[in-house]
mmCIF file of C-alpha atoms in Angstrom:
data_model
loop_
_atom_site.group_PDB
_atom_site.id
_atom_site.type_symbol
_atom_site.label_atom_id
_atom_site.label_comp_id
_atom_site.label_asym_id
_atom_site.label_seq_id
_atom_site.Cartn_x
_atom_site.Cartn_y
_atom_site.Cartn_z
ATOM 1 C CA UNK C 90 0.000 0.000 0.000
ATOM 2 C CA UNK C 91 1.103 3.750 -1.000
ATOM 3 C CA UNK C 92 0.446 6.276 1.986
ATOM 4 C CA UNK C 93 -2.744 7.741 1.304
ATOM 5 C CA UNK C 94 -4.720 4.905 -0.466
ATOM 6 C CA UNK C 95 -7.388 4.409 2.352
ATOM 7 C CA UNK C 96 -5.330 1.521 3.379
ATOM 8 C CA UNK C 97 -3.360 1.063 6.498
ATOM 9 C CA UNK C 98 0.059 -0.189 5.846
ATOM 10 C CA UNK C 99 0.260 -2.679 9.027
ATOM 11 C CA UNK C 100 -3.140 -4.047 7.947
ATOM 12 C CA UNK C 101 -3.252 -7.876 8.535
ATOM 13 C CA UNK C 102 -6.204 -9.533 6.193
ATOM 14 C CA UNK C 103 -7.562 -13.300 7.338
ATOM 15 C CA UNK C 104 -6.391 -15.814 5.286
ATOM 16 C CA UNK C 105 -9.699 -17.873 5.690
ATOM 17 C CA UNK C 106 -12.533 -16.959 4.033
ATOM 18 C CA UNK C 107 -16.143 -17.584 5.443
ATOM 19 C CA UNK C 108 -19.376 -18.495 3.267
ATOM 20 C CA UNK C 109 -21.620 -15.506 3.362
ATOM 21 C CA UNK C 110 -24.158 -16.717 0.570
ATOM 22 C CA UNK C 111 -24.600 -20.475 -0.213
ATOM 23 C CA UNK C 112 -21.906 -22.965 -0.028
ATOM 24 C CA UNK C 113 -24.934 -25.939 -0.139
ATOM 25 C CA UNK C 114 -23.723 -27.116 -3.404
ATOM 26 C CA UNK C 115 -25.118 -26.077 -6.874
ATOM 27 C CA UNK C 116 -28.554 -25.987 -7.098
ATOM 28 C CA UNK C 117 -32.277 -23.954 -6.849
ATOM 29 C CA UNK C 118 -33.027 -24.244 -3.692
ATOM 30 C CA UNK C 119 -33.041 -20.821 -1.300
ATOM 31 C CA UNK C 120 -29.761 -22.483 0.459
ATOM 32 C CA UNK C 121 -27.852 -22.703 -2.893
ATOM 33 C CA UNK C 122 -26.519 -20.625 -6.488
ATOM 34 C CA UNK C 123 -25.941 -21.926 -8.914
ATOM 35 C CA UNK C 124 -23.033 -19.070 -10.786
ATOM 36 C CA UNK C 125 -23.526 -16.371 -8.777
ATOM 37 C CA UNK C 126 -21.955 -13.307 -10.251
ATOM 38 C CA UNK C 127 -22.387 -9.840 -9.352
ATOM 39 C CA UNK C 128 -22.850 -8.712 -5.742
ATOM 40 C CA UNK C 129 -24.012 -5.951 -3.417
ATOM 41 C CA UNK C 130 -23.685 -5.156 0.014
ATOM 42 C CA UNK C 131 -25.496 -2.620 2.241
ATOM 43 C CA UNK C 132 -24.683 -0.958 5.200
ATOM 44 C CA UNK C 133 -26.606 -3.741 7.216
ATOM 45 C CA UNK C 134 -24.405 -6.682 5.604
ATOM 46 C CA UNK C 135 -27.390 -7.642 3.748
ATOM 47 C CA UNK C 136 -25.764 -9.058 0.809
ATOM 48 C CA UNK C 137 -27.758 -9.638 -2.621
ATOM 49 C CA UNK C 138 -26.367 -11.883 -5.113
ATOM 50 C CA UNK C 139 -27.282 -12.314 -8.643
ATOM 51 C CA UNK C 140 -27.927 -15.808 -9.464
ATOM 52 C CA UNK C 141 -26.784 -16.221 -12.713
ATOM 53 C CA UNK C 142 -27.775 -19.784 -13.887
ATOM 54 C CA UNK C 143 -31.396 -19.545 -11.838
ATOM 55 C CA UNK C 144 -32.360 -16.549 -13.126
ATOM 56 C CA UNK C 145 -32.795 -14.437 -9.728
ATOM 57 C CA UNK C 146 -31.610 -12.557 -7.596
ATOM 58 C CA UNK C 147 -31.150 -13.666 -3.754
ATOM 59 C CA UNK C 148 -30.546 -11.604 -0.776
ATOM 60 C CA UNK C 149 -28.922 -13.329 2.249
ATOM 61 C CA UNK C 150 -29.215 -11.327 5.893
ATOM 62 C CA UNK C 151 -26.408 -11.066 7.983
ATOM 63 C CA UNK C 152 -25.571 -14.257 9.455
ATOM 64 C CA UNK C 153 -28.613 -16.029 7.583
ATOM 65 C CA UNK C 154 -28.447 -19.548 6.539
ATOM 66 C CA UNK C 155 -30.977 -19.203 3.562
ATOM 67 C CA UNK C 156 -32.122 -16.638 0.875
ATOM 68 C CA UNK C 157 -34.623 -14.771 0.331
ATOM 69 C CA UNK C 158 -36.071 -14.751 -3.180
ATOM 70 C CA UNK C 159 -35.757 -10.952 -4.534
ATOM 71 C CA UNK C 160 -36.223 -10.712 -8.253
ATOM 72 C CA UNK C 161 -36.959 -13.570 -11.138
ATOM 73 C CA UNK C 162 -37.021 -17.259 -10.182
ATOM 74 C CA UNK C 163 -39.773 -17.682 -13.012
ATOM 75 C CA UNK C 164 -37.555 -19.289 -15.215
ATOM 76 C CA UNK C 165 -36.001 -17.569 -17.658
ATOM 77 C CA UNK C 166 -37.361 -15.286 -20.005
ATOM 78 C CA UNK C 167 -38.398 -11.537 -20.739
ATOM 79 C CA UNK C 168 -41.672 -11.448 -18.786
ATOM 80 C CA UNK C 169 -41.899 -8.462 -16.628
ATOM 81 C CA UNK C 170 -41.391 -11.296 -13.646
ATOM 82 C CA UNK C 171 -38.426 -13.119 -15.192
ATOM 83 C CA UNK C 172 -35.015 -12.969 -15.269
ATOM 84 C CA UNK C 173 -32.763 -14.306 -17.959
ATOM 85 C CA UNK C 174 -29.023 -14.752 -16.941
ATOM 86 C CA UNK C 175 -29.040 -11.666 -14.583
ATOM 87 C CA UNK C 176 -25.258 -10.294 -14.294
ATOM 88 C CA UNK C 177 -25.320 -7.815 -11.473
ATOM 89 C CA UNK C 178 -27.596 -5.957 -9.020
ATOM 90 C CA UNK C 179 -27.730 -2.833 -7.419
ATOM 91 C CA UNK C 180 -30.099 -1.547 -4.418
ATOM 92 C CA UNK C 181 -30.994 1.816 -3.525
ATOM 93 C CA UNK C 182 -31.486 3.082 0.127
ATOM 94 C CA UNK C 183 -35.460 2.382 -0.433
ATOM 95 C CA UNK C 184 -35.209 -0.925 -1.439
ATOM 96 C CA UNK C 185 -35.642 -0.395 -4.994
ATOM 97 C CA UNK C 186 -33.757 -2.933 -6.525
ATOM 98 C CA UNK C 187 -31.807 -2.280 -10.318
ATOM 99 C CA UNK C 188 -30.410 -5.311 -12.075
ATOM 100 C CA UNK C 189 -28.661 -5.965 -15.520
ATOM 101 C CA UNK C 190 -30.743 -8.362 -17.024
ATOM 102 C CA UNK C 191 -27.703 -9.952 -19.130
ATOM 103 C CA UNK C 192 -29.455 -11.962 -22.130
ATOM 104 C CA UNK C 193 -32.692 -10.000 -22.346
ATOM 105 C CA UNK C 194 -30.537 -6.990 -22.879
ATOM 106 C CA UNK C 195 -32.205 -4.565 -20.334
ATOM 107 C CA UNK C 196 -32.186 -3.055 -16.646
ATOM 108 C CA UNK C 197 -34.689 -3.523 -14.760
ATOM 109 C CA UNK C 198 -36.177 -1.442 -11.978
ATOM 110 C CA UNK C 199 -37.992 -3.513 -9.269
ATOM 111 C CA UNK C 200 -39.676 -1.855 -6.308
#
């Protein structure tokens, strides 16, 4: 680390990392992903994960060993309900949830 790059340069990182999302082997149910690939975070440690190959997106609580169904899980396809290979997700202080819709091409807006 330079001086000045946010980082403290005595910082010690863990060099274990702990299962925040999943970790129940590939699959659809709540407990599993299957290729998750973009995430968020909020300031509660909520963390949001878009489930690639299940079309969703899932958010996990803090400490929570299940998901909660957000967005999609319909199946894919370009239904206002559906997801189809979602990439990413973003969520607004409201709860307003924004996620790149990979193979249908779009951003959606869900509330």
């Amino acid at each position: 680390p330079r001086p000045g790059d946010g980082i403290c340069e005595h910082a010690t990182w863990s060099r274990t990392g702990i299962t925040v999302a999943g970790g129940n082997g590939v699959g659809d149910g709540l407990n599993q992903l299957d290729q998750p690939f973009g995430i968020f975070v909020n300031e509660n440690q909520t963390v949001y994960v878009a489930d690639f190959a299940n079309h969703r997106i899932v958010k996990w609580d803090r400490n929570a060993s299940t998901g909660q169904l957000v967005a999609g899980g319909n199946g894919q396809g370009d239904h206002s309900n559906q997801l189809y290979y979602p990439s990413d997700v973003t969520v607004e202080q409201d709860g307003t949830v924004y996620i790149s819709d990979g193979y249908n091409f779009r951003v959606q807006k869900w509330v």
